[in-house]
Amino acid sequence: MKMRKVTALGLAAMMTASMIPAVPVMAEEAQGSVYYLQFKPEAADQWTALAEKYTEETGVEVNVVTAASGTYESTLKAEMAKDEVPTLFHVNGPVGLATWKDYCRDLSDTDIYKELKSEDFALKDGDQVLGVAFAVETYGIIYNKALLNDYIAMDGAVISDVSEINNFETLKAVADDIQAKKDDLGVLGAFTSAGMDSSSDWRFKTHLANLPIYYEYQADGIGTTDAIKGTYLENYKNIWDLYLTDSTCEPTLLSSKTGEDAAAEFALGEAVFYQNGTWAYGDIKDNDVADEDLGMLPIYIGVEGEENQGLCTGTENYWCINKNAPEEDIQATIDFLKWVITDDAGKEALTQEMGFVTTFNTIGDEYLPENPLVKCAEEDIAAGHTAVAWCFPTMPSEEWKNGVGSALLEYAQGTGDWSAVETAFVDGWAAEYAATNN
């Protein structure tokens, strides 16, 4: 099994690929149906609307079901055990594929594979293409330029320009000072709440945890491991402590804080910094923060040389087609996906409505989403920064993430210490890797 890294260079090349004319898919007689169990709650309405449009045009029924945030794997297991199984589903990378590869049809003969802008976006097992990435995304620390400039204009500000924030030490100095001056600045905290309910905890047990994993992989020259060493866990602690102390709320409240809470705090101008990604634009726009005031910083954790670090860019969104579904449903699913990446309605929905930077030749530059956070990602590449690869698809299991998340919350609330996080991270990794691979 292999998966090539998604690099910043690959993303830049992807963004400039040429467009191939759309070929509408029409069925004289509707045969088969599509059942799509999709991963992203923030795109649920858009997928439902797109499915309805396809059904209107072709007569083929497309049923879209969206798993609740943080429950995709358990929902997929439950749905696969039913009589009517998903014909289209997601895996997050090699670890997800290891669990579901016996359900995955080879996609070598499909348009979604043939039109990929790079082989880097194909998830393979030997010669078989078992998954196709359909979107590349970027995350970091989103910030409010207007509020940050207001802070810079204050007496005693520790920076004179945002470009000076290029390492953890400076980020911490700025956040600490904003927190001390929050009343004068008119905010509730430097950072939004680090909510640890299921709609928000993935930002920290998965996306934030990616940073120590990435740097350990870089130091050891590897791309995956059966036993993480935890070399950079002290750095993980440093950034987590910063999120806790320079926040809109007390750490004891984090168990009940949601993803919606954090998005609202940022969108309403109550916090300067917000860890999230390009997909969060839909939750921010049309509120108090203007598009031109949206910026994105890398997540600095205090590693040597991080001044050249870029944003975290990659994917865990791989389409897989269920080979155990009825053949007519498999063909209906193949046809539906071809329509999604070739018809104007599908291309508009993926890019403008869902805000994705896609991976297909059929979707050219004119379809790049009107998303200021995507523009931040492009600017980061242009600046020559080294993108941080998405290593979290190599995390051994969802149970490992949950163990780390529970330990992070206990530490935040003061009912546990950091050693429990280290144990969950290191010992939990080895145990879950062994359990998953045996």
Short mmCIF file of N, CA, C and O in Angstrom, two decimals, residues 14-75:
data_model
loop_
_atom_site.label_atom_id
_atom_site.label_comp_id
_atom_site.label_asym_id
_atom_site.label_seq_id
_atom_site.Cartn_x
_atom_site.Cartn_y
_atom_site.Cartn_z
N MET A 14 -1.36 21.89 -9.12
CA MET A 14 -2.77 21.55 -9.23
C MET A 14 -3.62 22.78 -9.51
O MET A 14 -4.56 22.75 -10.27
N MET A 15 -3.24 23.90 -8.88
CA MET A 15 -4.04 25.11 -8.99
C MET A 15 -3.96 25.75 -10.37
O MET A 15 -4.74 26.61 -10.71
N THR A 16 -2.95 25.32 -11.20
CA THR A 16 -2.79 25.94 -12.50
C THR A 16 -3.07 24.99 -13.64
O THR A 16 -2.72 25.24 -14.78
N ALA A 17 -3.72 23.85 -13.35
CA ALA A 17 -3.98 22.85 -14.38
C ALA A 17 -5.05 23.34 -15.36
O ALA A 17 -5.88 24.17 -15.05
N SER A 18 -5.04 22.80 -16.56
CA SER A 18 -5.99 23.22 -17.58
C SER A 18 -7.33 22.56 -17.38
O SER A 18 -7.46 21.55 -16.69
N MET A 19 -8.37 23.12 -18.04
CA MET A 19 -9.73 22.61 -17.90
C MET A 19 -10.09 21.77 -19.10
O MET A 19 -9.75 22.10 -20.24
N ILE A 20 -10.78 20.66 -18.85
CA ILE A 20 -11.30 19.81 -19.91
C ILE A 20 -12.79 20.01 -19.98
O ILE A 20 -13.46 20.05 -18.94
N PRO A 21 -13.38 20.20 -21.17
CA PRO A 21 -14.81 20.49 -21.26
C PRO A 21 -15.67 19.44 -20.58
O PRO A 21 -15.36 18.25 -20.58
N ALA A 22 -16.74 19.90 -19.97
CA ALA A 22 -17.64 19.00 -19.27
C ALA A 22 -18.42 18.15 -20.25
O ALA A 22 -18.78 18.58 -21.33
N VAL A 23 -18.67 16.91 -19.85
CA VAL A 23 -19.48 15.99 -20.64
C VAL A 23 -20.67 15.59 -19.79
O VAL A 23 -20.52 14.81 -18.86
N PRO A 24 -21.86 16.15 -20.01
CA PRO A 24 -23.02 15.84 -19.17
C PRO A 24 -23.35 14.36 -19.21
O PRO A 24 -23.22 13.70 -20.24
N VAL A 25 -23.77 13.84 -18.08
CA VAL A 25 -24.20 12.46 -17.99
C VAL A 25 -25.72 12.42 -17.98
O VAL A 25 -26.34 12.99 -17.09
N MET A 26 -26.32 11.80 -18.95
CA MET A 26 -27.76 11.69 -19.01
C MET A 26 -28.13 10.22 -19.19
O MET A 26 -27.48 9.50 -19.94
N ALA A 27 -29.17 9.80 -18.53
CA ALA A 27 -29.60 8.41 -18.63
C ALA A 27 -30.95 8.35 -19.31
O ALA A 27 -31.89 9.03 -18.91
N GLU A 28 -31.03 7.54 -20.38
CA GLU A 28 -32.33 7.38 -21.05
C GLU A 28 -33.32 6.72 -20.10
O GLU A 28 -34.48 7.08 -20.05
N GLU A 29 -32.85 5.75 -19.36
CA GLU A 29 -33.66 5.10 -18.35
C GLU A 29 -32.83 5.01 -17.08
O GLU A 29 -31.72 4.50 -17.10
N ALA A 30 -33.36 5.54 -16.01
CA ALA A 30 -32.62 5.52 -14.75
C ALA A 30 -32.43 4.08 -14.28
O ALA A 30 -33.40 3.33 -14.15
N GLN A 31 -31.19 3.71 -14.05
CA GLN A 31 -30.89 2.37 -13.54
C GLN A 31 -29.94 2.52 -12.36
O GLN A 31 -28.98 3.26 -12.42
N GLY A 32 -30.22 1.78 -11.32
CA GLY A 32 -29.38 1.86 -10.13
C GLY A 32 -29.61 3.15 -9.37
O GLY A 32 -30.36 4.03 -9.79
N SER A 33 -28.98 3.26 -8.22
CA SER A 33 -29.09 4.45 -7.38
C SER A 33 -27.78 4.64 -6.64
O SER A 33 -26.92 3.75 -6.61
N VAL A 34 -27.64 5.80 -6.04
CA VAL A 34 -26.42 6.17 -5.32
C VAL A 34 -26.77 6.43 -3.86
O VAL A 34 -27.74 7.13 -3.57
N TYR A 35 -25.98 5.88 -2.96
CA TYR A 35 -26.08 6.19 -1.55
C TYR A 35 -24.71 6.69 -1.11
O TYR A 35 -23.76 5.92 -1.02
N TYR A 36 -24.61 8.00 -0.85
CA TYR A 36 -23.35 8.64 -0.49
C TYR A 36 -23.36 8.96 1.00
O TYR A 36 -24.12 9.79 1.46
N LEU A 37 -22.48 8.28 1.75
CA LEU A 37 -22.28 8.60 3.16
C LEU A 37 -21.10 9.56 3.23
O LEU A 37 -19.95 9.14 3.05
N GLN A 38 -21.39 10.84 3.44
CA GLN A 38 -20.33 11.82 3.32
C GLN A 38 -19.85 12.32 4.68
O GLN A 38 -20.53 12.23 5.68
N PHE A 39 -18.64 12.89 4.64
CA PHE A 39 -17.81 13.10 5.83
C PHE A 39 -17.94 14.48 6.45
O PHE A 39 -17.71 14.65 7.65
N LYS A 40 -18.29 15.50 5.66
CA LYS A 40 -18.14 16.87 6.11
C LYS A 40 -19.49 17.52 6.42
O LYS A 40 -20.24 17.87 5.51
N PRO A 41 -19.82 17.68 7.70
CA PRO A 41 -21.12 18.29 8.06
C PRO A 41 -21.32 19.67 7.47
O PRO A 41 -22.44 20.04 7.13
N GLU A 42 -20.22 20.43 7.31
CA GLU A 42 -20.37 21.79 6.80
C GLU A 42 -20.77 21.83 5.33
O GLU A 42 -21.17 22.88 4.81
N ALA A 43 -20.69 20.68 4.65
CA ALA A 43 -21.07 20.62 3.23
C ALA A 43 -22.36 19.83 3.01
O ALA A 43 -22.72 19.54 1.87
N ALA A 44 -23.06 19.51 4.09
CA ALA A 44 -24.24 18.64 3.98
C ALA A 44 -25.31 19.23 3.07
O ALA A 44 -25.83 18.54 2.18
N ASP A 45 -25.66 20.48 3.28
CA ASP A 45 -26.73 21.08 2.49
C ASP A 45 -26.36 21.17 1.01
O ASP A 45 -27.20 20.95 0.13
N GLN A 46 -25.12 21.49 0.74
CA GLN A 46 -24.68 21.62 -0.65
C GLN A 46 -24.71 20.28 -1.37
O GLN A 46 -25.11 20.22 -2.55
N TRP A 47 -24.29 19.21 -0.70
CA TRP A 47 -24.33 17.89 -1.32
C TRP A 47 -25.77 17.45 -1.57
O TRP A 47 -26.08 16.85 -2.61
N THR A 48 -26.64 17.74 -0.63
CA THR A 48 -28.05 17.37 -0.80
C THR A 48 -28.65 18.09 -2.01
O THR A 48 -29.35 17.48 -2.83
N ALA A 49 -28.37 19.39 -2.12
CA ALA A 49 -28.89 20.16 -3.25
C ALA A 49 -28.33 19.66 -4.58
O ALA A 49 -29.04 19.56 -5.59
N LEU A 50 -27.04 19.31 -4.59
CA LEU A 50 -26.42 18.82 -5.82
C LEU A 50 -27.01 17.47 -6.21
O LEU A 50 -27.26 17.21 -7.40
N ALA A 51 -27.25 16.61 -5.23
CA ALA A 51 -27.86 15.31 -5.51
C ALA A 51 -29.26 15.48 -6.11
O ALA A 51 -29.64 14.77 -7.05
N GLU A 52 -30.02 16.41 -5.57
CA GLU A 52 -31.37 16.66 -6.09
C GLU A 52 -31.32 17.15 -7.54
O GLU A 52 -32.14 16.75 -8.37
N LYS A 53 -30.36 17.99 -7.85
CA LYS A 53 -30.22 18.49 -9.22
C LYS A 53 -29.89 17.36 -10.18
O LYS A 53 -30.42 17.27 -11.29
N TYR A 54 -28.99 16.47 -9.75
CA TYR A 54 -28.62 15.33 -10.60
C TYR A 54 -29.83 14.43 -10.85
O TYR A 54 -30.04 13.95 -11.98
N THR A 55 -30.60 14.19 -9.82
CA THR A 55 -31.79 13.36 -9.97
C THR A 55 -32.79 14.01 -10.93
O THR A 55 -33.40 13.32 -11.77
N GLU A 56 -32.95 15.32 -10.84
CA GLU A 56 -33.84 16.03 -11.76
C GLU A 56 -33.39 15.86 -13.21
O GLU A 56 -34.22 15.70 -14.12
N GLU A 57 -32.09 15.89 -13.44
CA GLU A 57 -31.56 15.83 -14.79
C GLU A 57 -31.53 14.41 -15.36
O GLU A 57 -31.68 14.22 -16.56
N THR A 58 -31.32 13.42 -14.50
CA THR A 58 -31.08 12.06 -14.99
C THR A 58 -32.14 11.04 -14.57
O THR A 58 -32.22 9.97 -15.17
N GLY A 59 -32.88 11.35 -13.53
CA GLY A 59 -33.83 10.38 -13.00
C GLY A 59 -33.21 9.38 -12.06
O GLY A 59 -33.91 8.53 -11.50
N VAL A 60 -31.89 9.46 -11.85
CA VAL A 60 -31.20 8.53 -10.96
C VAL A 60 -31.25 9.06 -9.53
O VAL A 60 -30.86 10.19 -9.25
N GLU A 61 -31.73 8.25 -8.61
CA GLU A 61 -31.84 8.65 -7.22
C GLU A 61 -30.47 8.70 -6.56
O GLU A 61 -29.69 7.75 -6.66
N VAL A 62 -30.18 9.82 -5.90
CA VAL A 62 -28.95 9.98 -5.13
C VAL A 62 -29.33 10.37 -3.71
O VAL A 62 -29.91 11.43 -3.48
N ASN A 63 -29.02 9.51 -2.78
CA ASN A 63 -29.33 9.74 -1.37
C ASN A 63 -28.03 10.11 -0.65
O ASN A 63 -27.08 9.33 -0.63
N VAL A 64 -27.98 11.31 -0.08
CA VAL A 64 -26.80 11.77 0.65
C VAL A 64 -27.09 11.77 2.14
O VAL A 64 -28.06 12.38 2.59
N VAL A 65 -26.27 11.06 2.89
CA VAL A 65 -26.37 11.04 4.35
C VAL A 65 -25.06 11.58 4.90
O VAL A 65 -23.98 11.17 4.46
N THR A 66 -25.15 12.50 5.84
CA THR A 66 -23.95 13.11 6.43
C THR A 66 -23.80 12.66 7.87
O THR A 66 -24.73 12.84 8.68
N ALA A 67 -22.67 12.07 8.19
CA ALA A 67 -22.41 11.65 9.57
C ALA A 67 -22.19 12.87 10.45
O ALA A 67 -21.62 13.88 10.00
N ALA A 68 -22.62 12.80 11.68
CA ALA A 68 -22.38 13.88 12.63
C ALA A 68 -20.88 14.03 12.86
O ALA A 68 -20.11 13.07 12.72
N SER A 69 -20.47 15.24 13.20
CA SER A 69 -19.05 15.52 13.41
C SER A 69 -18.44 14.56 14.43
O SER A 69 -18.98 14.34 15.51
N GLY A 70 -17.31 13.97 14.05
CA GLY A 70 -16.60 13.07 14.94
C GLY A 70 -17.13 11.65 15.01
O GLY A 70 -16.63 10.83 15.77
N THR A 71 -18.16 11.34 14.18
CA THR A 71 -18.77 10.00 14.27
C THR A 71 -18.68 9.23 12.95
O THR A 71 -19.35 8.22 12.80
N TYR A 72 -17.88 9.70 11.99
CA TYR A 72 -17.94 9.11 10.66
C TYR A 72 -17.60 7.62 10.67
O TYR A 72 -18.32 6.81 10.09
N GLU A 73 -16.55 7.24 11.35
CA GLU A 73 -16.12 5.84 11.31
C GLU A 73 -17.17 4.92 11.92
O GLU A 73 -17.49 3.86 11.35
N SER A 74 -17.72 5.32 13.04
CA SER A 74 -18.74 4.47 13.68
C SER A 74 -20.01 4.43 12.83
O SER A 74 -20.67 3.39 12.73
N THR A 75 -20.36 5.55 12.20
CA THR A 75 -21.53 5.58 11.32
C THR A 75 -21.32 4.69 10.12
O THR A 75 -22.23 3.94 9.71
#
